[in-house]
Amino acid sequence: MPARPLSGLTAASGFARLRHRAQPFWLDSGSAADGLGRYSFVGCDPAQILARTVGAGDPLADLERAVKGAAYDPGVPGPCPVAVGYLGYELRRECERVPARLPDDLGLPDLWFGWYPAVARFDHETGEALVLGASDAAAGALTSALR
């Protein structure tokens, strides 16, 4: 997996540079001790997006197919491509019978995941910042976006 060092960036400053790109994200790992975990990740421009709404097919089956179809190499350390997303509260309707649905005032999908071919990883313990990519081209594209 290609890894490119970054210097002079934090997760906050890196995300600020990506915020106007397609589907940017910023994830912090958690820690019970001080609230900040060891790693933060930022990225943008997913190669694939899965967005589903309850009542339009089977969102969980679609997610399972997408995860099984992702090209992961277990012999390579690191999280690329990485899937970032959410499972919305209304998705519970796929698992149990619940009362009538409330009006949807936001229009967001009930399930949304993006597959990102590269991520920037910020290690708060060592101070190291790296761009990890599924390919050299993906790592290079994110590195350029962060400059």
Short mmCIF file of N, CA, C and O in Angstrom, two decimals:
data_model
loop_
_atom_site.label_atom_id
_atom_site.label_comp_id
_atom_site.label_asym_id
_atom_site.label_seq_id
_atom_site.Cartn_x
_atom_site.Cartn_y
_atom_site.Cartn_z
N MET A 1 0.85 -1.17 0.00
CA MET A 1 0.00 0.00 0.00
C MET A 1 0.89 1.23 0.00
O MET A 1 1.73 1.38 0.87
N PRO A 2 0.67 2.11 -0.94
CA PRO A 2 1.45 3.35 -0.94
C PRO A 2 1.17 4.21 0.29
O PRO A 2 0.02 4.36 0.70
N ALA A 3 2.23 4.72 0.88
CA ALA A 3 2.10 5.63 2.03
C ALA A 3 2.98 6.83 1.76
O ALA A 3 4.15 6.69 1.41
N ARG A 4 2.41 8.01 1.90
CA ARG A 4 3.15 9.25 1.68
C ARG A 4 3.11 10.09 2.94
O ARG A 4 2.04 10.36 3.48
N PRO A 5 4.27 10.51 3.43
CA PRO A 5 4.28 11.34 4.65
C PRO A 5 3.73 12.73 4.38
O PRO A 5 3.86 13.27 3.28
N LEU A 6 3.08 13.28 5.38
CA LEU A 6 2.59 14.66 5.35
C LEU A 6 3.31 15.44 6.44
O LEU A 6 3.60 14.90 7.49
N SER A 7 3.56 16.69 6.19
CA SER A 7 4.16 17.50 7.26
C SER A 7 3.40 18.81 7.37
O SER A 7 2.85 19.32 6.40
N GLY A 8 3.37 19.32 8.59
CA GLY A 8 2.74 20.61 8.83
C GLY A 8 1.23 20.61 8.84
O GLY A 8 0.62 21.68 8.77
N LEU A 9 0.62 19.43 8.90
CA LEU A 9 -0.84 19.35 8.91
C LEU A 9 -1.34 18.65 10.16
O LEU A 9 -0.69 17.75 10.69
N THR A 10 -2.50 19.07 10.61
CA THR A 10 -3.25 18.35 11.64
C THR A 10 -4.51 17.83 10.99
O THR A 10 -4.82 18.18 9.83
N ALA A 11 -5.26 17.02 11.71
CA ALA A 11 -6.54 16.55 11.16
C ALA A 11 -7.44 17.73 10.85
O ALA A 11 -8.10 17.77 9.80
N ALA A 12 -7.45 18.73 11.73
CA ALA A 12 -8.32 19.91 11.52
C ALA A 12 -7.89 20.70 10.29
O ALA A 12 -8.72 21.08 9.46
N SER A 13 -6.60 20.94 10.14
CA SER A 13 -6.16 21.73 8.98
C SER A 13 -6.29 20.91 7.70
O SER A 13 -6.58 21.45 6.63
N GLY A 14 -6.09 19.59 7.80
CA GLY A 14 -6.28 18.73 6.63
C GLY A 14 -7.72 18.72 6.17
O GLY A 14 -8.02 18.88 4.99
N PHE A 15 -8.65 18.57 7.12
CA PHE A 15 -10.06 18.59 6.76
C PHE A 15 -10.47 19.94 6.18
O PHE A 15 -11.25 20.01 5.23
N ALA A 16 -9.93 21.01 6.73
CA ALA A 16 -10.25 22.35 6.21
C ALA A 16 -9.89 22.46 4.73
O ALA A 16 -10.59 23.11 3.96
N ARG A 17 -8.82 21.80 4.33
CA ARG A 17 -8.42 21.84 2.91
C ARG A 17 -9.30 20.96 2.03
O ARG A 17 -9.32 21.16 0.81
N LEU A 18 -9.98 20.01 2.63
CA LEU A 18 -10.82 19.08 1.86
C LEU A 18 -12.29 19.42 1.89
O LEU A 18 -13.09 18.82 1.17
N ARG A 19 -12.68 20.37 2.71
CA ARG A 19 -14.11 20.58 3.00
C ARG A 19 -14.95 20.95 1.78
O ARG A 19 -16.15 20.75 1.79
N HIS A 20 -14.34 21.46 0.72
CA HIS A 20 -15.11 21.83 -0.47
C HIS A 20 -15.06 20.75 -1.55
O HIS A 20 -15.62 20.95 -2.63
N ARG A 21 -14.43 19.65 -1.26
CA ARG A 21 -14.34 18.56 -2.23
C ARG A 21 -15.56 17.64 -2.04
O ARG A 21 -16.36 17.82 -1.15
N ALA A 22 -15.67 16.63 -2.88
CA ALA A 22 -16.82 15.72 -2.82
C ALA A 22 -16.77 14.84 -1.57
O ALA A 22 -15.77 14.19 -1.30
N GLN A 23 -17.85 14.87 -0.80
CA GLN A 23 -18.07 13.98 0.34
C GLN A 23 -16.86 13.87 1.28
O GLN A 23 -16.38 12.77 1.55
N PRO A 24 -16.37 14.98 1.81
CA PRO A 24 -15.24 14.89 2.75
C PRO A 24 -15.68 14.28 4.07
O PRO A 24 -16.85 14.35 4.44
N PHE A 25 -14.73 13.67 4.78
CA PHE A 25 -15.02 13.15 6.11
C PHE A 25 -13.83 13.41 7.04
O PHE A 25 -12.71 13.60 6.60
N TRP A 26 -14.13 13.40 8.33
CA TRP A 26 -13.13 13.50 9.40
C TRP A 26 -13.61 12.58 10.52
O TRP A 26 -14.69 12.77 11.05
N LEU A 27 -12.83 11.58 10.82
CA LEU A 27 -13.14 10.64 11.89
C LEU A 27 -12.05 10.68 12.94
O LEU A 27 -10.87 10.64 12.61
N ASP A 28 -12.45 10.73 14.19
CA ASP A 28 -11.52 10.62 15.32
C ASP A 28 -11.81 9.32 16.03
O ASP A 28 -12.97 8.98 16.27
N SER A 29 -10.76 8.60 16.39
CA SER A 29 -10.97 7.42 17.24
C SER A 29 -11.19 7.91 18.67
O SER A 29 -10.72 8.98 19.05
N GLY A 30 -11.91 7.16 19.43
CA GLY A 30 -12.25 7.59 20.79
C GLY A 30 -11.35 6.98 21.83
O GLY A 30 -10.67 5.98 21.61
N SER A 31 -11.32 7.60 22.99
CA SER A 31 -10.55 7.11 24.12
C SER A 31 -11.30 7.45 25.39
O SER A 31 -11.76 8.58 25.56
N ALA A 32 -11.41 6.50 26.28
CA ALA A 32 -12.10 6.75 27.53
C ALA A 32 -11.28 7.66 28.45
O ALA A 32 -11.83 8.34 29.30
N ALA A 33 -9.98 7.69 28.26
CA ALA A 33 -9.11 8.44 29.18
C ALA A 33 -9.24 9.95 29.02
O ALA A 33 -9.58 10.66 29.96
N ASP A 34 -8.98 10.48 27.82
CA ASP A 34 -8.97 11.93 27.65
C ASP A 34 -9.88 12.41 26.53
O ASP A 34 -9.90 13.58 26.22
N GLY A 35 -10.62 11.49 25.92
CA GLY A 35 -11.56 11.89 24.88
C GLY A 35 -10.99 11.87 23.47
O GLY A 35 -11.72 11.86 22.51
N LEU A 36 -9.66 11.89 23.32
CA LEU A 36 -9.05 11.86 22.00
C LEU A 36 -8.30 10.55 21.85
O LEU A 36 -7.43 10.24 22.66
N GLY A 37 -8.65 9.80 20.84
CA GLY A 37 -7.98 8.54 20.60
C GLY A 37 -6.66 8.73 19.88
O GLY A 37 -6.21 9.86 19.65
N ARG A 38 -6.05 7.64 19.52
CA ARG A 38 -4.72 7.72 18.91
C ARG A 38 -4.77 8.29 17.49
O ARG A 38 -3.87 9.02 17.09
N TYR A 39 -5.78 7.93 16.72
CA TYR A 39 -5.79 8.30 15.30
C TYR A 39 -6.96 9.21 14.94
O TYR A 39 -8.04 9.12 15.50
N SER A 40 -6.72 10.03 13.94
CA SER A 40 -7.77 10.75 13.21
C SER A 40 -7.55 10.44 11.74
O SER A 40 -6.41 10.25 11.28
N PHE A 41 -8.65 10.40 10.99
CA PHE A 41 -8.60 10.12 9.55
C PHE A 41 -9.40 11.18 8.82
O PHE A 41 -10.47 11.57 9.28
N VAL A 42 -8.89 11.65 7.70
CA VAL A 42 -9.64 12.54 6.82
C VAL A 42 -9.52 12.03 5.39
O VAL A 42 -8.55 11.35 5.03
N GLY A 43 -10.51 12.35 4.60
CA GLY A 43 -10.49 11.95 3.20
C GLY A 43 -11.59 12.65 2.43
O GLY A 43 -12.41 13.38 2.99
N CYS A 44 -11.62 12.41 1.11
CA CYS A 44 -12.62 13.01 0.24
C CYS A 44 -12.70 12.20 -1.05
O CYS A 44 -11.90 11.29 -1.26
N ASP A 45 -13.64 12.57 -1.88
CA ASP A 45 -13.76 12.01 -3.23
C ASP A 45 -13.91 10.48 -3.24
O ASP A 45 -13.04 9.77 -3.76
N PRO A 46 -15.01 9.95 -2.70
CA PRO A 46 -15.17 8.49 -2.71
C PRO A 46 -15.27 7.96 -4.14
O PRO A 46 -15.81 8.61 -5.03
N ALA A 47 -14.72 6.77 -4.34
CA ALA A 47 -14.77 6.12 -5.64
C ALA A 47 -16.14 5.50 -5.89
O ALA A 47 -16.56 5.33 -7.04
N GLN A 48 -16.84 5.17 -4.81
CA GLN A 48 -18.16 4.53 -4.91
C GLN A 48 -19.00 5.02 -3.74
O GLN A 48 -18.48 5.22 -2.65
N ILE A 49 -20.28 5.19 -3.99
CA ILE A 49 -21.22 5.58 -2.92
C ILE A 49 -22.41 4.64 -2.96
O ILE A 49 -22.94 4.33 -4.04
N LEU A 50 -22.82 4.20 -1.78
CA LEU A 50 -24.04 3.43 -1.63
C LEU A 50 -24.98 4.23 -0.75
O LEU A 50 -24.64 4.53 0.40
N ALA A 51 -26.14 4.62 -1.28
CA ALA A 51 -27.14 5.37 -0.53
C ALA A 51 -28.49 4.68 -0.74
O ALA A 51 -28.91 4.47 -1.87
N ARG A 52 -29.12 4.31 0.37
CA ARG A 52 -30.39 3.60 0.28
C ARG A 52 -31.39 4.14 1.30
O ARG A 52 -31.01 4.63 2.36
N THR A 53 -32.67 3.98 0.97
CA THR A 53 -33.76 4.38 1.84
C THR A 53 -34.61 3.16 2.14
O THR A 53 -34.84 2.32 1.25
N VAL A 54 -35.07 3.05 3.38
CA VAL A 54 -35.96 1.95 3.77
C VAL A 54 -37.19 2.00 2.88
O VAL A 54 -37.74 3.06 2.61
N GLY A 55 -37.61 0.84 2.42
CA GLY A 55 -38.78 0.75 1.55
C GLY A 55 -38.41 0.69 0.09
O GLY A 55 -39.26 0.44 -0.76
N ALA A 56 -37.16 0.91 -0.23
CA ALA A 56 -36.69 0.84 -1.62
C ALA A 56 -35.70 -0.31 -1.73
O ALA A 56 -34.50 -0.11 -1.72
N GLY A 57 -36.20 -1.52 -1.76
CA GLY A 57 -35.33 -2.69 -1.81
C GLY A 57 -34.89 -3.11 -0.42
O GLY A 57 -35.57 -2.85 0.58
N ASP A 58 -33.74 -3.74 -0.34
CA ASP A 58 -33.20 -4.24 0.92
C ASP A 58 -31.84 -3.56 1.17
O ASP A 58 -30.81 -4.03 0.71
N PRO A 59 -31.84 -2.44 1.91
CA PRO A 59 -30.60 -1.69 2.10
C PRO A 59 -29.48 -2.50 2.75
O PRO A 59 -28.32 -2.36 2.38
N LEU A 60 -29.82 -3.36 3.71
CA LEU A 60 -28.77 -4.14 4.38
C LEU A 60 -28.16 -5.18 3.45
O LEU A 60 -26.95 -5.41 3.48
N ALA A 61 -28.98 -5.80 2.60
CA ALA A 61 -28.44 -6.74 1.62
C ALA A 61 -27.56 -6.01 0.60
O ALA A 61 -26.52 -6.53 0.19
N ASP A 62 -27.97 -4.81 0.21
CA ASP A 62 -27.15 -4.02 -0.71
C ASP A 62 -25.79 -3.69 -0.08
O ASP A 62 -24.75 -3.75 -0.74
N LEU A 63 -25.80 -3.34 1.21
CA LEU A 63 -24.54 -3.04 1.91
C LEU A 63 -23.67 -4.29 1.99
O LEU A 63 -22.47 -4.23 1.74
N GLU A 64 -24.27 -5.42 2.30
CA GLU A 64 -23.50 -6.67 2.38
C GLU A 64 -22.84 -6.99 1.04
O GLU A 64 -21.67 -7.35 0.98
N ARG A 65 -23.58 -6.84 -0.06
CA ARG A 65 -23.00 -7.08 -1.39
C ARG A 65 -21.86 -6.12 -1.69
O ARG A 65 -20.83 -6.50 -2.23
N ALA A 66 -22.05 -4.84 -1.32
CA ALA A 66 -21.00 -3.86 -1.58
C ALA A 66 -19.74 -4.16 -0.78
O ALA A 66 -18.62 -4.04 -1.30
N VAL A 67 -19.89 -4.57 0.48
CA VAL A 67 -18.72 -4.89 1.31
C VAL A 67 -18.01 -6.12 0.76
O VAL A 67 -16.78 -6.14 0.65
N LYS A 68 -18.77 -7.13 0.39
CA LYS A 68 -18.15 -8.34 -0.17
C LYS A 68 -17.45 -8.06 -1.50
O LYS A 68 -16.48 -8.73 -1.83
N GLY A 69 -17.94 -7.09 -2.24
CA GLY A 69 -17.35 -6.78 -3.53
C GLY A 69 -16.17 -5.82 -3.48
O GLY A 69 -15.51 -5.59 -4.48
N ALA A 70 -15.90 -5.25 -2.29
CA ALA A 70 -14.79 -4.30 -2.17
C ALA A 70 -13.47 -5.04 -2.34
O ALA A 70 -13.31 -6.17 -1.89
N ALA A 71 -12.54 -4.40 -2.99
CA ALA A 71 -11.24 -5.01 -3.29
C ALA A 71 -10.25 -4.75 -2.15
O ALA A 71 -9.45 -3.83 -2.21
N TYR A 72 -10.33 -5.57 -1.11
CA TYR A 72 -9.41 -5.45 0.01
C TYR A 72 -8.30 -6.48 -0.14
O TYR A 72 -8.54 -7.60 -0.55
N ASP A 73 -7.11 -6.10 0.22
CA ASP A 73 -5.97 -7.01 0.20
C ASP A 73 -5.56 -7.26 1.64
O ASP A 73 -4.95 -6.40 2.27
N PRO A 74 -5.91 -8.44 2.21
CA PRO A 74 -5.60 -8.69 3.61
C PRO A 74 -4.11 -8.74 3.91
O PRO A 74 -3.70 -8.63 5.05
N GLY A 75 -3.28 -8.88 2.89
CA GLY A 75 -1.84 -8.91 3.10
C GLY A 75 -1.21 -7.53 3.21
O GLY A 75 -0.03 -7.40 3.47
N VAL A 76 -2.00 -6.49 3.00
CA VAL A 76 -1.49 -5.13 3.02
C VAL A 76 -1.99 -4.43 4.28
O VAL A 76 -3.19 -4.40 4.53
N PRO A 77 -1.09 -3.87 5.09
CA PRO A 77 -1.55 -3.17 6.29
C PRO A 77 -2.20 -1.85 5.93
O PRO A 77 -1.83 -1.20 4.97
N GLY A 78 -3.20 -1.47 6.69
CA GLY A 78 -3.84 -0.18 6.45
C GLY A 78 -5.26 -0.34 5.99
O GLY A 78 -5.70 -1.41 5.62
N PRO A 79 -5.98 0.75 6.00
CA PRO A 79 -7.43 0.68 5.80
C PRO A 79 -7.91 1.10 4.42
O PRO A 79 -8.87 1.83 4.31
N CYS A 80 -7.28 0.71 3.33
CA CYS A 80 -7.72 1.23 2.03
C CYS A 80 -8.12 0.12 1.09
O CYS A 80 -7.41 -0.86 0.99
N PRO A 81 -9.19 0.25 0.33
CA PRO A 81 -10.10 1.38 0.46
C PRO A 81 -10.88 1.29 1.76
O PRO A 81 -11.12 0.21 2.28
N VAL A 82 -11.24 2.44 2.27
CA VAL A 82 -11.96 2.49 3.54
C VAL A 82 -13.41 2.90 3.26
O VAL A 82 -13.67 3.75 2.42
N ALA A 83 -14.33 2.24 3.96
CA ALA A 83 -15.74 2.60 3.86
C ALA A 83 -16.10 3.47 5.05
O ALA A 83 -15.85 3.12 6.19
N VAL A 84 -16.66 4.63 4.76
CA VAL A 84 -17.08 5.58 5.79
C VAL A 84 -18.54 5.87 5.54
O VAL A 84 -18.93 6.14 4.40
N GLY A 85 -19.36 5.84 6.59
CA GLY A 85 -20.77 6.13 6.38
C GLY A 85 -21.58 6.01 7.65
O GLY A 85 -21.04 6.07 8.75
N TYR A 86 -22.87 5.81 7.46
CA TYR A 86 -23.76 5.71 8.60
C TYR A 86 -24.94 4.80 8.30
O TYR A 86 -25.30 4.58 7.14
N LEU A 87 -25.51 4.27 9.37
CA LEU A 87 -26.77 3.54 9.34
C LEU A 87 -27.76 4.40 10.10
O LEU A 87 -27.57 4.66 11.29
N GLY A 88 -28.79 4.89 9.43
CA GLY A 88 -29.77 5.77 10.06
C GLY A 88 -30.75 5.03 10.94
O GLY A 88 -30.94 3.81 10.83
N TYR A 89 -31.39 5.77 11.80
CA TYR A 89 -32.32 5.22 12.77
C TYR A 89 -33.48 4.48 12.10
O TYR A 89 -33.95 3.46 12.60
N GLU A 90 -33.98 4.97 10.99
CA GLU A 90 -35.11 4.33 10.31
C GLU A 90 -34.76 2.94 9.78
O GLU A 90 -35.66 2.16 9.47
N LEU A 91 -33.49 2.63 9.70
CA LEU A 91 -33.08 1.31 9.21
C LEU A 91 -33.56 0.19 10.15
O LEU A 91 -33.62 -0.96 9.76
N ARG A 92 -33.93 0.54 11.35
CA ARG A 92 -34.44 -0.46 12.29
C ARG A 92 -35.67 -1.16 11.72
O ARG A 92 -35.99 -2.27 12.10
N ARG A 93 -36.36 -0.52 10.78
CA ARG A 93 -37.54 -1.12 10.16
C ARG A 93 -37.19 -2.38 9.38
O ARG A 93 -38.06 -3.19 9.07
N GLU A 94 -35.92 -2.54 9.04
CA GLU A 94 -35.48 -3.75 8.35
C GLU A 94 -35.34 -4.92 9.33
O GLU A 94 -35.20 -6.06 8.90
N CYS A 95 -35.35 -4.64 10.62
CA CYS A 95 -35.10 -5.66 11.64
C CYS A 95 -36.29 -5.93 12.55
O CYS A 95 -36.34 -6.98 13.18
N GLU A 96 -37.21 -4.97 12.69
CA GLU A 96 -38.32 -5.13 13.62
C GLU A 96 -39.54 -4.34 13.14
O GLU A 96 -39.42 -3.41 12.36
N ARG A 97 -40.69 -4.73 13.65
CA ARG A 97 -41.92 -4.00 13.35
C ARG A 97 -42.03 -2.84 14.33
O ARG A 97 -41.96 -3.03 15.54
N VAL A 98 -42.20 -1.66 13.79
CA VAL A 98 -42.31 -0.45 14.61
C VAL A 98 -43.48 0.38 14.10
O VAL A 98 -43.95 0.19 12.98
N PRO A 99 -43.96 1.33 14.91
CA PRO A 99 -45.08 2.17 14.47
C PRO A 99 -44.76 2.96 13.20
O PRO A 99 -43.61 3.02 12.76
N ALA A 100 -45.77 3.60 12.69
CA ALA A 100 -45.65 4.34 11.43
C ALA A 100 -44.48 5.31 11.46
O ALA A 100 -44.15 5.90 12.48
N ARG A 101 -43.90 5.48 10.31
CA ARG A 101 -42.76 6.36 10.13
C ARG A 101 -43.17 7.82 10.27
O ARG A 101 -44.21 8.24 9.77
N LEU A 102 -42.34 8.61 10.92
CA LEU A 102 -42.57 10.06 11.02
C LEU A 102 -42.22 10.72 9.69
O LEU A 102 -41.44 10.19 8.91
N PRO A 103 -42.75 11.90 9.42
CA PRO A 103 -42.39 12.59 8.18
C PRO A 103 -40.89 12.82 8.10
O PRO A 103 -40.24 13.13 9.09
N ASP A 104 -40.34 12.66 6.90
CA ASP A 104 -38.91 12.87 6.66
C ASP A 104 -38.68 14.33 6.34
O ASP A 104 -38.96 14.78 5.23
N ASP A 105 -38.16 15.08 7.29
CA ASP A 105 -37.96 16.52 7.07
C ASP A 105 -36.58 16.86 6.54
O ASP A 105 -36.31 18.02 6.20
N LEU A 106 -35.68 15.88 6.44
CA LEU A 106 -34.32 16.15 5.94
C LEU A 106 -34.05 15.55 4.56
O LEU A 106 -33.18 16.02 3.84
N GLY A 107 -34.74 14.47 4.22
CA GLY A 107 -34.53 13.84 2.92
C GLY A 107 -33.21 13.11 2.78
O GLY A 107 -32.70 12.94 1.68
N LEU A 108 -32.63 12.68 3.91
CA LEU A 108 -31.36 11.95 3.86
C LEU A 108 -31.63 10.45 3.68
O LEU A 108 -32.64 9.94 4.14
N PRO A 109 -30.70 9.73 3.05
CA PRO A 109 -30.88 8.29 2.96
C PRO A 109 -30.77 7.65 4.35
O PRO A 109 -30.16 8.20 5.26
N ASP A 110 -31.35 6.48 4.49
CA ASP A 110 -31.29 5.75 5.77
C ASP A 110 -29.97 5.01 5.92
O ASP A 110 -29.58 4.64 7.02
N LEU A 111 -29.29 4.78 4.83
CA LEU A 111 -27.98 4.13 4.81
C LEU A 111 -27.13 4.88 3.81
O LEU A 111 -27.58 5.13 2.69
N TRP A 112 -25.92 5.24 4.20
CA TRP A 112 -25.00 5.93 3.28
C TRP A 112 -23.59 5.49 3.60
O TRP A 112 -23.15 5.58 4.75
N PHE A 113 -22.87 5.00 2.59
CA PHE A 113 -21.45 4.67 2.73
C PHE A 113 -20.72 5.11 1.47
O PHE A 113 -21.22 4.95 0.36
N GLY A 114 -19.55 5.65 1.66
CA GLY A 114 -18.64 5.97 0.57
C GLY A 114 -17.38 5.15 0.72
O GLY A 114 -16.89 4.96 1.84
N TRP A 115 -16.86 4.65 -0.39
CA TRP A 115 -15.60 3.91 -0.39
C TRP A 115 -14.51 4.85 -0.88
O TRP A 115 -14.54 5.31 -2.02
N TYR A 116 -13.57 5.13 -0.01
CA TYR A 116 -12.52 6.11 -0.27
C TYR A 116 -11.21 5.39 -0.60
O TYR A 116 -10.73 4.58 0.18
N PRO A 117 -10.62 5.69 -1.76
CA PRO A 117 -9.41 4.99 -2.18
C PRO A 117 -8.15 5.44 -1.44
O PRO A 117 -7.11 4.79 -1.54
N ALA A 118 -8.23 6.53 -0.69
CA ALA A 118 -7.08 7.00 0.09
C ALA A 118 -7.59 7.76 1.30
O ALA A 118 -8.66 8.37 1.27
N VAL A 119 -6.83 7.71 2.39
CA VAL A 119 -7.14 8.45 3.60
C VAL A 119 -5.85 9.05 4.15
O VAL A 119 -4.76 8.51 3.93
N ALA A 120 -6.00 10.16 4.85
CA ALA A 120 -4.86 10.72 5.60
C ALA A 120 -5.04 10.28 7.04
O ALA A 120 -6.11 10.46 7.62
N ARG A 121 -4.00 9.66 7.59
CA ARG A 121 -4.03 9.17 8.97
C ARG A 121 -3.11 10.03 9.83
O ARG A 121 -1.93 10.18 9.53
N PHE A 122 -3.67 10.58 10.89
CA PHE A 122 -2.91 11.42 11.83
C PHE A 122 -2.77 10.64 13.14
O PHE A 122 -3.77 10.31 13.77
N ASP A 123 -1.53 10.33 13.53
CA ASP A 123 -1.25 9.57 14.74
C ASP A 123 -0.94 10.57 15.86
O ASP A 123 0.10 11.23 15.85
N HIS A 124 -1.86 10.71 16.79
CA HIS A 124 -1.71 11.70 17.86
C HIS A 124 -0.66 11.29 18.89
O HIS A 124 -0.16 12.13 19.62
N GLU A 125 -0.30 10.03 18.92
CA GLU A 125 0.71 9.55 19.86
C GLU A 125 2.13 9.84 19.36
O GLU A 125 2.98 10.28 20.11
N THR A 126 2.36 9.59 18.07
CA THR A 126 3.72 9.77 17.51
C THR A 126 3.88 11.09 16.77
O THR A 126 5.00 11.49 16.47
N GLY A 127 2.76 11.74 16.42
CA GLY A 127 2.82 12.97 15.63
C GLY A 127 2.96 12.71 14.14
O GLY A 127 3.04 13.65 13.34
N GLU A 128 2.99 11.45 13.72
CA GLU A 128 3.15 11.09 12.32
C GLU A 128 1.86 11.30 11.55
O GLU A 128 0.77 10.99 12.03
N ALA A 129 1.97 11.82 10.35
CA ALA A 129 0.83 11.98 9.45
C ALA A 129 1.19 11.33 8.11
O ALA A 129 2.25 11.62 7.55
N LEU A 130 0.33 10.45 7.65
CA LEU A 130 0.57 9.72 6.40
C LEU A 130 -0.68 9.72 5.54
O LEU A 130 -1.80 9.68 6.06
N VAL A 131 -0.48 9.72 4.24
CA VAL A 131 -1.57 9.42 3.31
C VAL A 131 -1.40 7.96 2.92
O VAL A 131 -0.33 7.54 2.47
N LEU A 132 -2.45 7.17 3.15
CA LEU A 132 -2.47 5.76 2.80
C LEU A 132 -3.43 5.58 1.63
O LEU A 132 -4.56 6.04 1.70
N GLY A 133 -2.98 4.91 0.58
CA GLY A 133 -3.82 4.76 -0.59
C GLY A 133 -3.90 3.33 -1.07
O GLY A 133 -2.97 2.54 -0.85
N ALA A 134 -4.99 3.00 -1.71
CA ALA A 134 -5.15 1.68 -2.32
C ALA A 134 -4.22 1.55 -3.52
O ALA A 134 -3.89 0.45 -3.94
N SER A 135 -3.80 2.69 -4.06
CA SER A 135 -2.86 2.71 -5.18
C SER A 135 -2.01 3.97 -5.06
O SER A 135 -2.35 4.89 -4.32
N ASP A 136 -0.93 4.01 -5.81
CA ASP A 136 -0.08 5.19 -5.79
C ASP A 136 -0.83 6.40 -6.35
O ASP A 136 -0.69 7.52 -5.85
N ALA A 137 -1.67 6.17 -7.35
CA ALA A 137 -2.45 7.27 -7.93
C ALA A 137 -3.43 7.84 -6.91
O ALA A 137 -3.59 9.06 -6.79
N ALA A 138 -4.08 6.97 -6.15
CA ALA A 138 -5.04 7.42 -5.13
C ALA A 138 -4.33 8.19 -4.03
O ALA A 138 -4.80 9.25 -3.60
N ALA A 139 -3.18 7.69 -3.57
CA ALA A 139 -2.41 8.40 -2.54
C ALA A 139 -1.93 9.74 -3.07
O ALA A 139 -1.97 10.75 -2.36
N GLY A 140 -1.52 9.79 -4.31
CA GLY A 140 -1.05 11.04 -4.91
C GLY A 140 -2.17 12.07 -5.05
O GLY A 140 -1.95 13.26 -4.80
N ALA A 141 -3.36 11.61 -5.41
CA ALA A 141 -4.49 12.53 -5.57
C ALA A 141 -4.86 13.16 -4.24
O ALA A 141 -5.11 14.37 -4.15
N LEU A 142 -4.90 12.37 -3.17
CA LEU A 142 -5.24 12.93 -1.86
C LEU A 142 -4.13 13.84 -1.36
O LEU A 142 -4.40 14.89 -0.78
N THR A 143 -2.89 13.43 -1.56
CA THR A 143 -1.76 14.28 -1.14
C THR A 143 -1.84 15.64 -1.82
O THR A 143 -1.67 16.68 -1.18
N SER A 144 -2.16 15.67 -3.11
CA SER A 144 -2.30 16.94 -3.84
C SER A 144 -3.46 17.76 -3.28
O SER A 144 -3.34 18.98 -3.17
N ALA A 145 -4.56 17.11 -2.94
CA ALA A 145 -5.73 17.83 -2.41
C ALA A 145 -5.42 18.46 -1.05
O ALA A 145 -5.99 19.48 -0.69
N LEU A 146 -4.51 17.85 -0.32
CA LEU A 146 -4.16 18.35 1.01
C LEU A 146 -3.13 19.48 0.97
O LEU A 146 -2.88 20.12 1.98
N ARG A 147 -2.55 19.74 -0.18
CA ARG A 147 -1.54 20.81 -0.30
C ARG A 147 -2.20 22.15 -0.53
O ARG A 147 -3.23 22.35 -0.97
#
